[in-house]
Amino acid sequence: AEMAKVLADSNHVPLHRLSLLVHSVSVTHKSLDSMPEDENWKALTRNSTNLRVYIMAFDVKSDDMLRILKPSIPLERIHFDSYITCVSGAVVDLISRQYDKFLTHFILMNDVVDMSGFPDLSDNRNEDPLVLLAWRCTRLSLLAVHGYTVWAHNLIAIARLRGSDLKVLEVTEESIDFDQGELADQ
């Protein structure tokens, strides 16, 4: 929060890019109370109107991410990488609702060793959070998913929604799953 206040001062040259690294170790040893609030982000973007933010999150719990992601962050790129925790569908849904104007890159990687299979972000809901992300975030040009279940029909929906604007759609083959009805048709 203090850094955001200093950077928001009109005496500073406007920022164009801010890269933030959030790691489970730093979140564990430091309180999230010092994180910038929405008012801090609003003040920073008033002076830096072209500011775009890139967040790399390593093994950060979904509850902590929900506290970090403020609506006024001009989030352009986000990269989740997990070895212990998994990102929730609620975090993906929040990102698609809050950052639909700026988000261009969304990377989701999970290296959690779990014999029961990859986590499914849709949580048995009708709407898949990744499909909603592709629908809401009209500037999305890169979507990479590794180690999470992506249903084949949702992968097709994502590709159709973004069309040729989606320059990179990268999904690990092992992440792609089919409904039993689809397998019968194949």
XYZ file of N, CA, C and O in Angstrom:
744
model
N 0.831 -1.195 0.000
C 0.000 0.000 0.000
C 0.870 1.252 0.000
O 0.573 2.212 -0.705
N 1.949 1.229 0.785
C 2.854 2.386 0.838
C 3.504 2.631 -0.514
O 3.620 3.767 -0.956
N 3.933 1.567 -1.165
C 4.555 1.711 -2.469
C 3.564 2.302 -3.472
O 3.916 3.174 -4.263
N 2.326 1.849 -3.429
C 1.305 2.368 -4.342
C 1.080 3.855 -4.100
O 0.909 4.624 -5.049
N 1.102 4.273 -2.842
C 0.915 5.692 -2.521
C 2.063 6.528 -3.076
O 1.842 7.600 -3.640
N 3.281 6.028 -2.929
C 4.451 6.757 -3.436
C 4.399 6.847 -4.959
O 4.617 7.912 -5.537
N 4.076 5.737 -5.615
C 4.029 5.725 -7.078
C 2.868 6.545 -7.631
O 2.921 7.018 -8.764
N 1.822 6.725 -6.840
C 0.659 7.501 -7.285
C 0.909 9.000 -7.237
O 0.166 9.774 -7.850
N 1.963 9.414 -6.556
C 2.287 10.838 -6.438
C 2.514 11.427 -7.826
O 3.210 10.854 -8.659
N 1.942 12.579 -8.081
C 2.039 13.206 -9.411
C 3.456 13.660 -9.750
O 3.727 14.007 -10.898
N 4.378 13.662 -8.781
C 5.773 14.026 -9.049
C 6.528 12.915 -9.774
O 7.630 13.143 -10.263
N 5.956 11.723 -9.840
C 6.623 10.597 -10.474
C 6.191 10.461 -11.933
O 5.091 10.841 -12.306
N 7.105 9.925 -12.714
C 6.803 9.633 -14.112
C 5.731 8.535 -14.123
O 5.824 7.576 -13.363
N 4.710 8.657 -14.960
C 3.658 7.632 -14.990
C 4.220 6.253 -15.343
O 5.085 6.122 -16.198
N 3.719 5.247 -14.669
C 4.112 3.869 -14.936
C 3.321 3.318 -16.128
O 2.178 3.698 -16.338
N 3.952 2.398 -16.849
C 3.255 1.720 -17.935
C 3.049 0.245 -17.617
O 2.081 -0.345 -18.052
N 3.991 -0.349 -16.874
C 3.881 -1.759 -16.527
C 4.365 -1.955 -15.097
O 5.364 -1.392 -14.687
N 3.617 -2.768 -14.374
C 3.985 -3.132 -13.006
C 3.843 -4.638 -12.892
O 2.766 -5.188 -13.131
N 4.946 -5.317 -12.585
C 4.930 -6.766 -12.418
C 4.995 -7.089 -10.934
O 5.866 -6.584 -10.225
N 4.072 -7.913 -10.485
C 3.998 -8.282 -9.077
C 4.158 -9.785 -8.930
O 3.537 -10.550 -9.671
N 4.972 -10.194 -7.970
C 5.157 -11.595 -7.658
C 4.533 -11.843 -6.293
O 4.876 -11.174 -5.316
N 3.599 -12.773 -6.239
C 2.970 -13.145 -4.984
C 3.293 -14.617 -4.764
O 2.989 -15.453 -5.611
N 3.932 -14.920 -3.648
C 4.376 -16.281 -3.356
C 3.804 -16.709 -2.015
O 3.695 -15.902 -1.097
N 3.466 -17.979 -1.908
C 2.888 -18.487 -0.663
C 3.786 -18.229 0.531
O 3.302 -17.948 1.632
N 5.100 -18.273 0.339
C 6.031 -18.039 1.437
C 5.905 -16.613 1.947
O 5.824 -16.372 3.155
N 5.833 -15.640 1.024
C 5.711 -14.246 1.454
C 4.355 -13.981 2.090
O 4.240 -13.221 3.043
N 3.305 -14.619 1.573
C 1.966 -14.431 2.142
C 1.900 -15.040 3.543
O 1.269 -14.493 4.439
N 2.598 -16.168 3.737
C 2.604 -16.836 5.040
C 3.341 -16.011 6.086
O 2.899 -15.925 7.230
N 4.447 -15.387 5.686
C 5.284 -14.671 6.648
C 4.941 -13.195 6.799
O 5.423 -12.540 7.712
N 4.128 -12.665 5.923
C 3.735 -11.265 6.006
C 2.224 -11.166 5.914
O 1.586 -11.931 5.206
N 1.688 -10.185 6.572
C 0.241 -9.995 6.566
C -0.201 -9.373 5.245
O 0.509 -8.553 4.658
N -1.378 -9.738 4.797
C -1.945 -9.128 3.594
C -2.548 -7.762 3.901
O -3.054 -7.093 3.006
N -2.484 -7.349 5.147
C -3.028 -6.050 5.534
C -2.286 -4.888 4.883
O -2.833 -3.802 4.745
N -1.037 -5.104 4.464
C -0.267 -4.023 3.846
C -0.441 -3.977 2.328
O 0.159 -3.142 1.662
N -1.272 -4.865 1.792
C -1.530 -4.861 0.353
C -2.332 -3.621 -0.023
O -3.135 -3.133 0.762
N -2.134 -3.099 -1.243
C -2.901 -1.925 -1.668
C -4.404 -2.220 -1.678
O -4.833 -3.285 -2.104
N -5.151 -1.260 -1.208
C -6.607 -1.352 -1.261
C -7.070 -0.792 -2.603
O -6.273 -0.243 -3.368
N -8.351 -0.881 -2.879
C -8.874 -0.405 -4.148
C -8.628 1.093 -4.333
O -8.324 1.545 -5.434
N -8.729 1.866 -3.242
C -8.476 3.312 -3.329
C -7.040 3.598 -3.771
O -6.791 4.543 -4.520
N -6.075 2.773 -3.292
C -4.676 2.939 -3.696
C -4.504 2.684 -5.190
O -3.784 3.417 -5.872
N -5.178 1.661 -5.709
C -5.093 1.361 -7.137
C -5.742 2.454 -7.966
O -5.240 2.824 -9.023
N -6.860 2.991 -7.486
C -7.517 4.087 -8.204
C -6.607 5.299 -8.285
O -6.482 5.928 -9.344
N -5.951 5.637 -7.176
C -5.032 6.782 -7.158
C -3.852 6.543 -8.095
O -3.435 7.454 -8.829
N -3.335 5.333 -8.104
C -2.193 5.012 -8.963
C -2.573 5.109 -10.439
O -1.818 5.650 -11.246
N -3.749 4.638 -10.808
C -4.146 4.681 -12.219
C -4.582 6.082 -12.659
O -4.606 6.354 -13.858
N -4.901 6.957 -11.721
C -5.191 8.350 -12.104
C -3.949 9.025 -12.667
O -4.020 9.761 -13.644
N -2.797 8.769 -12.056
C -1.546 9.356 -12.527
C -0.930 8.539 -13.665
O -0.229 9.078 -14.504
N -1.201 7.253 -13.680
C -0.634 6.353 -14.694
C -1.786 5.704 -15.457
O -2.103 4.528 -15.264
N -2.393 6.469 -16.346
C -3.598 5.994 -17.038
C -3.332 4.806 -17.966
O -4.240 4.044 -18.244
N -2.096 4.647 -18.435
C -1.754 3.527 -19.320
C -1.159 2.343 -18.571
O -0.651 1.411 -19.192
N -1.216 2.371 -17.254
C -0.632 1.308 -16.444
C -1.330 -0.021 -16.706
O -2.554 -0.090 -16.754
N -0.507 -1.071 -16.875
C -1.010 -2.431 -16.974
C -0.215 -3.282 -15.986
O 0.995 -3.114 -15.855
N -0.900 -4.204 -15.323
C -0.298 -5.000 -14.255
C -0.204 -6.460 -14.684
O -1.119 -7.005 -15.301
N 0.925 -7.060 -14.324
C 1.186 -8.473 -14.553
C 1.405 -9.106 -13.190
O 2.267 -8.675 -12.431
N 0.619 -10.124 -12.849
C 0.756 -10.806 -11.557
C 1.169 -12.247 -11.802
O 0.565 -12.958 -12.598
N 2.218 -12.658 -11.088
C 2.619 -14.064 -11.048
C 2.337 -14.545 -9.640
O 2.844 -13.968 -8.674
N 1.527 -15.579 -9.505
C 1.147 -16.104 -8.194
C 1.616 -17.559 -8.089
O 1.205 -18.403 -8.890
N 2.472 -17.823 -7.113
C 3.002 -19.167 -6.895
C 2.429 -19.749 -5.611
O 2.676 -19.213 -4.520
N 1.648 -20.796 -5.745
C 1.078 -21.524 -4.611
C 0.317 -20.634 -3.638
O 0.370 -20.838 -2.430
N -0.379 -19.662 -4.157
C -1.162 -18.765 -3.309
C -2.571 -19.338 -3.186
O -3.190 -19.696 -4.192
N -3.062 -19.430 -1.968
C -4.401 -19.961 -1.725
C -5.440 -19.050 -2.359
O -5.268 -17.833 -2.417
N -6.531 -19.647 -2.782
C -7.606 -18.887 -3.434
C -8.157 -17.794 -2.528
O -8.445 -16.686 -2.993
N -8.289 -18.076 -1.237
C -8.791 -17.057 -0.301
C -7.875 -15.838 -0.276
O -8.347 -14.703 -0.223
N -6.569 -16.079 -0.311
C -5.616 -14.963 -0.326
C -5.698 -14.196 -1.646
O -5.622 -12.970 -1.670
N -5.857 -14.912 -2.760
C -5.981 -14.233 -4.058
C -7.227 -13.355 -4.093
O -7.198 -12.259 -4.641
N -8.311 -13.821 -3.491
C -9.535 -13.023 -3.463
C -9.327 -11.726 -2.673
O -9.951 -10.713 -2.965
N -8.419 -11.739 -1.694
C -8.108 -10.523 -0.925
C -7.157 -9.599 -1.680
O -7.175 -8.389 -1.489
N -6.326 -10.155 -2.550
C -5.331 -9.370 -3.282
C -5.940 -8.692 -4.507
O -5.614 -7.546 -4.822
N -6.831 -9.377 -5.198
C -7.380 -8.893 -6.470
C -8.446 -7.822 -6.239
O -9.605 -8.132 -6.002
N -8.038 -6.579 -6.338
C -8.951 -5.441 -6.163
C -9.513 -5.025 -7.521
O -8.841 -5.130 -8.550
N -10.747 -4.534 -7.561
C -11.391 -4.205 -8.844
C -10.637 -3.186 -9.698
O -10.692 -3.262 -10.923
N -9.917 -2.259 -9.082
C -9.277 -1.184 -9.854
C -7.885 -1.523 -10.379
O -7.233 -0.678 -10.988
N -7.428 -2.747 -10.172
C -6.133 -3.147 -10.744
C -6.313 -3.271 -12.260
O -7.180 -4.000 -12.715
N -5.502 -2.573 -13.048
C -5.593 -2.733 -14.510
C -4.841 -3.998 -14.943
O -3.797 -3.940 -15.600
N -5.383 -5.147 -14.558
C -4.714 -6.434 -14.756
C -4.742 -6.849 -16.219
O -5.805 -7.033 -16.804
N -3.548 -6.998 -16.775
C -3.406 -7.392 -18.172
C -3.012 -8.865 -18.308
O -3.457 -9.551 -19.216
N -2.168 -9.310 -17.387
C -1.666 -10.685 -17.458
C -1.651 -11.292 -16.060
O -1.280 -10.619 -15.103
N -2.048 -12.554 -15.989
C -1.959 -13.263 -14.711
C -1.475 -14.673 -14.980
O -1.866 -15.315 -15.959
N -0.580 -15.111 -14.113
C 0.040 -16.430 -14.243
C -0.044 -17.104 -12.876
O 0.541 -16.629 -11.917
N -0.804 -18.188 -12.813
C -0.896 -18.994 -11.592
C -0.039 -20.229 -11.781
O -0.152 -20.920 -12.792
N 0.792 -20.524 -10.801
C 1.609 -21.734 -10.831
C 1.508 -22.381 -9.460
O 1.802 -21.739 -8.457
N 1.056 -23.638 -9.423
C 0.805 -24.293 -8.143
C 1.508 -25.635 -8.048
O 1.482 -26.426 -8.981
N 2.104 -25.850 -6.885
C 2.688 -27.145 -6.553
C 1.982 -27.750 -5.346
O 2.051 -28.936 -5.114
N 1.315 -26.905 -4.576
C 0.656 -27.355 -3.348
C -0.845 -27.076 -3.407
O -1.651 -27.939 -3.133
N -1.207 -25.858 -3.767
C -2.616 -25.453 -3.776
C -3.147 -25.408 -5.201
O -2.383 -25.406 -6.158
N -4.447 -25.355 -5.324
C -5.085 -25.234 -6.634
C -5.920 -23.967 -6.665
O -6.499 -23.564 -5.660
N -5.980 -23.346 -7.816
C -6.821 -22.168 -8.006
C -8.273 -22.625 -8.048
O -8.579 -23.672 -8.619
N -9.160 -21.834 -7.483
C -10.578 -22.200 -7.493
C -11.285 -21.562 -8.680
O -10.831 -20.561 -9.239
N -12.418 -22.142 -9.029
C -13.260 -21.567 -10.070
C -13.735 -20.180 -9.687
O -13.927 -19.315 -10.558
N -13.902 -19.926 -8.379
C -14.346 -18.604 -7.911
C -13.319 -17.527 -8.241
O -13.686 -16.403 -8.606
N -12.027 -17.844 -8.148
C -10.980 -16.874 -8.480
C -11.002 -16.586 -9.983
O -10.928 -15.430 -10.407
N -11.127 -17.627 -10.800
C -11.185 -17.438 -12.252
C -12.413 -16.609 -12.617
O -12.344 -15.699 -13.450
N -13.537 -16.883 -11.969
C -14.757 -16.126 -12.230
C -14.593 -14.652 -11.848
O -14.989 -13.764 -12.602
N -13.987 -14.404 -10.690
C -13.739 -13.024 -10.262
C -12.850 -12.291 -11.260
O -13.127 -11.146 -11.634
N -11.802 -12.944 -11.725
C -10.890 -12.338 -12.703
C -11.642 -11.986 -13.977
O -11.482 -10.890 -14.524
N -12.500 -12.887 -14.446
C -13.220 -12.618 -15.700
C -14.215 -11.475 -15.542
O -14.478 -10.756 -16.497
N -14.757 -11.284 -14.349
C -15.713 -10.191 -14.129
C -15.011 -8.854 -13.898
O -15.448 -7.829 -14.397
N -13.920 -8.862 -13.135
C -13.260 -7.606 -12.768
C -12.310 -7.065 -13.829
O -12.094 -5.857 -13.896
N -11.713 -7.924 -14.626
C -10.633 -7.486 -15.507
C -10.946 -7.715 -16.984
O -10.050 -7.857 -17.810
N -12.222 -7.716 -17.325
C -12.639 -7.990 -18.696
C -12.142 -6.952 -19.696
O -11.994 -7.244 -20.869
N -11.850 -5.726 -19.248
C -11.408 -4.672 -20.172
C -9.927 -4.776 -20.544
O -9.526 -4.297 -21.598
N -9.109 -5.375 -19.667
C -7.667 -5.353 -19.865
C -7.018 -6.713 -20.083
O -5.976 -6.801 -20.706
N -7.595 -7.777 -19.540
C -6.912 -9.072 -19.505
C -6.617 -9.600 -20.905
O -7.518 -9.756 -21.725
N -5.328 -9.872 -21.162
C -4.906 -10.440 -22.447
C -4.279 -11.820 -22.291
O -4.317 -12.615 -23.220
N -3.669 -12.100 -21.139
C -2.964 -13.364 -20.922
C -3.449 -14.014 -19.621
O -3.465 -13.360 -18.570
N -3.808 -15.282 -19.706
C -4.225 -16.045 -18.539
C -3.538 -17.399 -18.593
O -3.765 -18.184 -19.518
N -2.658 -17.647 -17.614
C -1.898 -18.901 -17.564
C -2.222 -19.596 -16.246
O -2.114 -18.993 -15.181
N -2.588 -20.861 -16.339
C -2.992 -21.640 -15.184
C -2.221 -22.954 -15.204
O -2.425 -23.785 -16.095
N -1.314 -23.122 -14.237
C -0.478 -24.315 -14.198
C -0.612 -24.975 -12.831
O -0.567 -24.301 -11.805
N -0.755 -26.298 -12.854
C -0.896 -27.053 -11.622
C -0.002 -28.278 -11.708
O -0.163 -29.099 -12.602
N 0.930 -28.377 -10.765
C 1.823 -29.528 -10.717
C 1.559 -30.379 -9.484
O 2.409 -31.148 -9.059
N 0.367 -30.243 -8.895
C 0.008 -31.016 -7.716
C -0.135 -32.481 -8.122
O -0.846 -32.796 -9.070
N 0.553 -33.339 -7.416
C 0.463 -34.763 -7.704
C -0.730 -35.311 -6.927
O -0.726 -35.371 -5.711
N -1.767 -35.677 -7.670
C -2.989 -36.195 -7.058
C -3.476 -37.342 -7.938
O -3.796 -37.153 -9.106
N -3.529 -38.510 -7.380
C -3.883 -39.698 -8.160
C -5.350 -39.714 -8.591
O -5.739 -40.498 -9.439
N -6.174 -38.851 -8.017
C -7.590 -38.858 -8.368
C -7.876 -38.044 -9.629
O -9.018 -37.915 -10.037
N -6.863 -37.471 -10.235
C -7.047 -36.705 -11.472
C -6.850 -35.222 -11.256
O -6.588 -34.749 -10.158
N -6.985 -34.478 -12.351
C -6.793 -33.029 -12.308
C -8.016 -32.345 -11.719
O -9.151 -32.796 -11.923
N -7.812 -31.226 -11.019
C -8.967 -30.483 -10.497
C -9.817 -29.916 -11.635
O -9.301 -29.550 -12.683
N -11.116 -29.876 -11.405
C -12.078 -29.363 -12.382
C -12.597 -28.027 -11.866
O -13.256 -27.971 -10.823
N -12.295 -26.943 -12.567
C -12.709 -25.605 -12.131
C -14.212 -25.403 -12.170
O -14.739 -24.540 -11.488
N -14.903 -26.196 -12.979
C -16.343 -25.968 -13.132
C -17.140 -26.426 -11.922
O -18.284 -26.009 -11.752
N -16.560 -27.256 -11.053
C -17.231 -27.703 -9.833
C -18.655 -28.172 -10.099
O -19.579 -27.855 -9.353
N -18.846 -28.881 -11.193
C -20.155 -29.423 -11.568
C -21.215 -28.346 -11.785
O -22.398 -28.576 -11.600
N -20.787 -27.147 -12.145
C -21.740 -26.080 -12.473
C -22.015 -26.118 -13.960
O -21.272 -26.724 -14.729
N -23.071 -25.434 -14.371
C -23.400 -25.379 -15.798
C -22.408 -24.520 -16.564
O -22.109 -24.792 -17.715
N -21.905 -23.452 -15.926
C -20.972 -22.556 -16.610
C -19.546 -22.860 -16.183
O -19.235 -22.851 -14.999
N -18.705 -23.092 -17.146
C -17.296 -23.313 -16.866
C -16.617 -21.948 -16.734
O -16.770 -21.100 -17.621
N -15.837 -21.706 -15.662
C -15.184 -20.405 -15.481
C -14.246 -20.022 -16.625
O -14.106 -18.844 -16.941
N -13.613 -21.009 -17.259
C -12.720 -20.697 -18.381
C -13.505 -20.248 -19.609
O -13.061 -19.364 -20.342
N -14.674 -20.814 -19.822
C -15.530 -20.379 -20.931
C -16.016 -18.958 -20.660
O -16.009 -18.098 -21.557
N -16.415 -18.687 -19.422
C -16.852 -17.334 -19.063
C -15.711 -16.329 -19.212
O -15.927 -15.194 -19.644
N -14.495 -16.751 -18.877
C -13.324 -15.891 -19.051
C -13.154 -15.541 -20.529
O -12.958 -14.380 -20.882
N -13.265 -16.540 -21.399
C -13.128 -16.301 -22.840
C -14.256 -15.423 -23.369
O -14.059 -14.629 -24.281
N -15.424 -15.550 -22.803
C -16.572 -14.757 -23.249
C -16.466 -13.308 -22.779
O -16.683 -12.376 -23.551
N -16.114 -13.099 -21.509
C -16.098 -11.744 -20.936
C -14.851 -10.955 -21.334
O -14.927 -9.749 -21.556
N -13.712 -11.606 -21.378
C -12.439 -10.921 -21.619
C -12.167 -10.879 -23.120
O -11.477 -11.736 -23.675
N -12.685 -9.846 -23.752
C -12.655 -9.759 -25.214
C -11.258 -9.499 -25.773
O -11.051 -9.642 -26.977
N -10.304 -9.128 -24.941
C -8.923 -8.910 -25.406
C -8.026 -10.118 -25.172
O -6.832 -10.066 -25.452
N -8.591 -11.179 -24.650
C -7.806 -12.371 -24.333
C -7.131 -12.908 -25.588
O -7.793 -13.245 -26.566
N -5.804 -12.961 -25.564
C -5.060 -13.462 -26.723
C -4.238 -14.703 -26.392
O -3.757 -15.377 -27.293
N -4.070 -15.012 -25.099
C -3.315 -16.190 -24.691
C -4.031 -16.848 -23.520
O -4.299 -16.196 -22.511
N -4.330 -18.121 -23.679
C -4.910 -18.923 -22.606
C -4.138 -20.226 -22.558
O -4.103 -20.976 -23.552
N -3.489 -20.484 -21.432
C -2.726 -21.714 -21.256
C -3.217 -22.404 -19.986
O -3.318 -21.773 -18.933
N -3.524 -23.687 -20.100
C -4.019 -24.469 -18.970
C -3.264 -25.793 -18.928
O -3.300 -26.564 -19.886
N -2.601 -26.043 -17.809
C -1.852 -27.283 -17.610
C -2.180 -27.823 -16.220
O -2.041 -27.108 -15.231
N -2.646 -29.049 -16.148
C -2.888 -29.682 -14.858
C -4.263 -29.415 -14.268
O -4.477 -29.656 -13.089
N -5.181 -28.910 -15.057
C -6.581 -28.745 -14.664
C -7.431 -29.417 -15.729
O -7.065 -29.420 -16.910
N -8.564 -29.967 -15.332
C -9.460 -30.594 -16.295
C -10.114 -29.532 -17.165
O -10.646 -28.543 -16.664
N -10.036 -29.738 -18.474
C -10.742 -28.894 -19.439
C -11.584 -29.844 -20.276
O -11.051 -30.731 -20.948
N -12.887 -29.671 -20.227
C -13.779 -30.535 -20.994
C -13.681 -30.166 -22.467
O -13.607 -28.999 -22.812
N -13.667 -31.173 -23.319
C -13.474 -30.961 -24.758
C -14.496 -29.985 -25.329
O -14.132 -29.095 -26.106
N -15.750 -30.107 -24.935
C -16.776 -29.202 -25.478
C -16.541 -27.757 -25.014
O -16.840 -26.821 -25.735
N -15.971 -27.578 -23.815
C -15.646 -26.231 -23.345
C -14.431 -25.667 -24.072
O -14.354 -24.458 -24.319
N -13.504 -26.510 -24.419
C -12.346 -26.088 -25.203
C -12.791 -25.571 -26.566
O -12.318 -24.535 -27.042
N -13.742 -26.258 -27.166
C -14.294 -25.814 -28.454
C -15.027 -24.484 -28.273
O -14.892 -23.570 -29.092
N -15.788 -24.359 -27.187
C -16.513 -23.103 -26.920
C -15.544 -21.935 -26.755
O -15.778 -20.845 -27.285
N -14.450 -22.154 -26.049
C -13.441 -21.102 -25.847
C -12.862 -20.668 -27.191
O -12.750 -19.475 -27.480
N -12.498 -21.637 -28.014
C -11.917 -21.327 -29.328
C -12.913 -20.564 -30.198
O -12.542 -19.612 -30.884
N -14.172 -20.941 -30.149
C -15.180 -20.248 -30.956
C -15.458 -18.840 -30.434
O -15.662 -17.916 -31.231
N -15.488 -18.689 -29.118
C -15.768 -17.371 -28.545
C -14.693 -16.350 -28.905
O -14.996 -15.212 -29.238
N -13.442 -16.724 -28.820
C -12.349 -15.780 -29.069
C -11.919 -15.783 -30.529
O -11.303 -14.836 -30.987
N -12.161 -16.848 -31.231
C -11.824 -16.889 -32.651
C -10.358 -16.620 -32.905
O -9.488 -17.016 -32.139
N -10.085 -15.889 -33.983
C -8.699 -15.624 -34.376
C -8.000 -14.630 -33.454
O -6.784 -14.474 -33.527
N -8.750 -13.959 -32.572
C -8.118 -13.057 -31.596
C -7.337 -13.832 -30.546
O -6.436 -13.297 -29.916
N -7.693 -15.100 -30.343
C -6.977 -15.950 -29.405
C -5.767 -16.527 -30.133
O -5.879 -17.483 -30.900
N -4.616 -15.900 -29.933
C -3.401 -16.276 -30.672
C -2.799 -17.578 -30.148
O -2.212 -18.343 -30.906
N -2.925 -17.811 -28.824
C -2.363 -19.017 -28.227
C -3.411 -19.654 -27.327
O -3.908 -19.020 -26.401
N -3.747 -20.902 -27.626
C -4.603 -21.722 -26.778
C -3.811 -22.989 -26.518
O -3.651 -23.835 -27.395
N -3.279 -23.079 -25.315
C -2.369 -24.165 -24.984
C -2.962 -24.966 -23.823
O -3.161 -24.434 -22.735
N -3.274 -26.228 -24.091
C -3.842 -27.108 -23.078
C -3.112 -28.437 -23.143
O -2.988 -29.031 -24.228
N -2.633 -28.903 -22.008
C -1.968 -30.191 -21.947
C -2.947 -31.287 -22.356
O -4.096 -31.289 -21.917
N -2.494 -32.200 -23.187
C -3.361 -33.272 -23.672
C -4.020 -34.031 -22.519
O -5.196 -34.370 -22.579
N -3.277 -34.259 -21.449
C -3.805 -34.989 -20.299
C -4.903 -34.222 -19.574
O -5.674 -34.791 -18.813
N -4.967 -32.917 -19.796
C -5.983 -32.087 -19.147
C -7.340 -32.175 -19.842
O -8.362 -31.862 -19.246
N -7.349 -32.587 -21.105
C -8.595 -32.617 -21.875
C -9.397 -33.863 -21.503
O -8.880 -34.980 -21.513
N -10.664 -33.641 -21.167
C -11.542 -34.740 -20.787
C -12.798 -34.695 -21.653
O -13.162 -33.642 -22.166
N -13.440 -35.829 -21.822
C -14.635 -35.946 -22.661
C -15.788 -36.455 -21.827
O -15.609 -37.298 -20.946
N -16.992 -35.964 -22.127
C -18.203 -36.527 -21.543
C -18.388 -37.915 -22.134
O -17.997 -38.175 -23.277
N -18.992 -38.800 -21.374
C -19.210 -40.169 -21.869
C -20.026 -40.178 -23.155
O -19.772 -40.964 -24.047
N -21.022 -39.280 -23.274
C -21.815 -39.185 -24.500
C -20.971 -38.788 -25.686
O -21.162 -39.277 -26.801
N -20.001 -37.885 -25.454
C -19.105 -37.463 -26.526
C -18.214 -38.618 -26.977
O -17.954 -38.777 -28.174
N -17.757 -39.403 -26.012
C -16.874 -40.526 -26.363
C -17.623 -41.536 -27.239
O -17.040 -42.114 -28.153
N -18.909 -41.729 -26.963
C -19.699 -42.668 -27.773
C -19.825 -42.163 -29.203
O -19.881 -42.952 -30.147
N -19.869 -40.808 -29.364
C -20.010 -40.223 -30.699
C -18.693 -40.208 -31.468
O -18.697 -40.092 -32.696
N -17.580 -40.310 -30.763
C -16.262 -40.189 -31.411
C -15.927 -41.470 -32.175
O -16.056 -42.540 -31.718
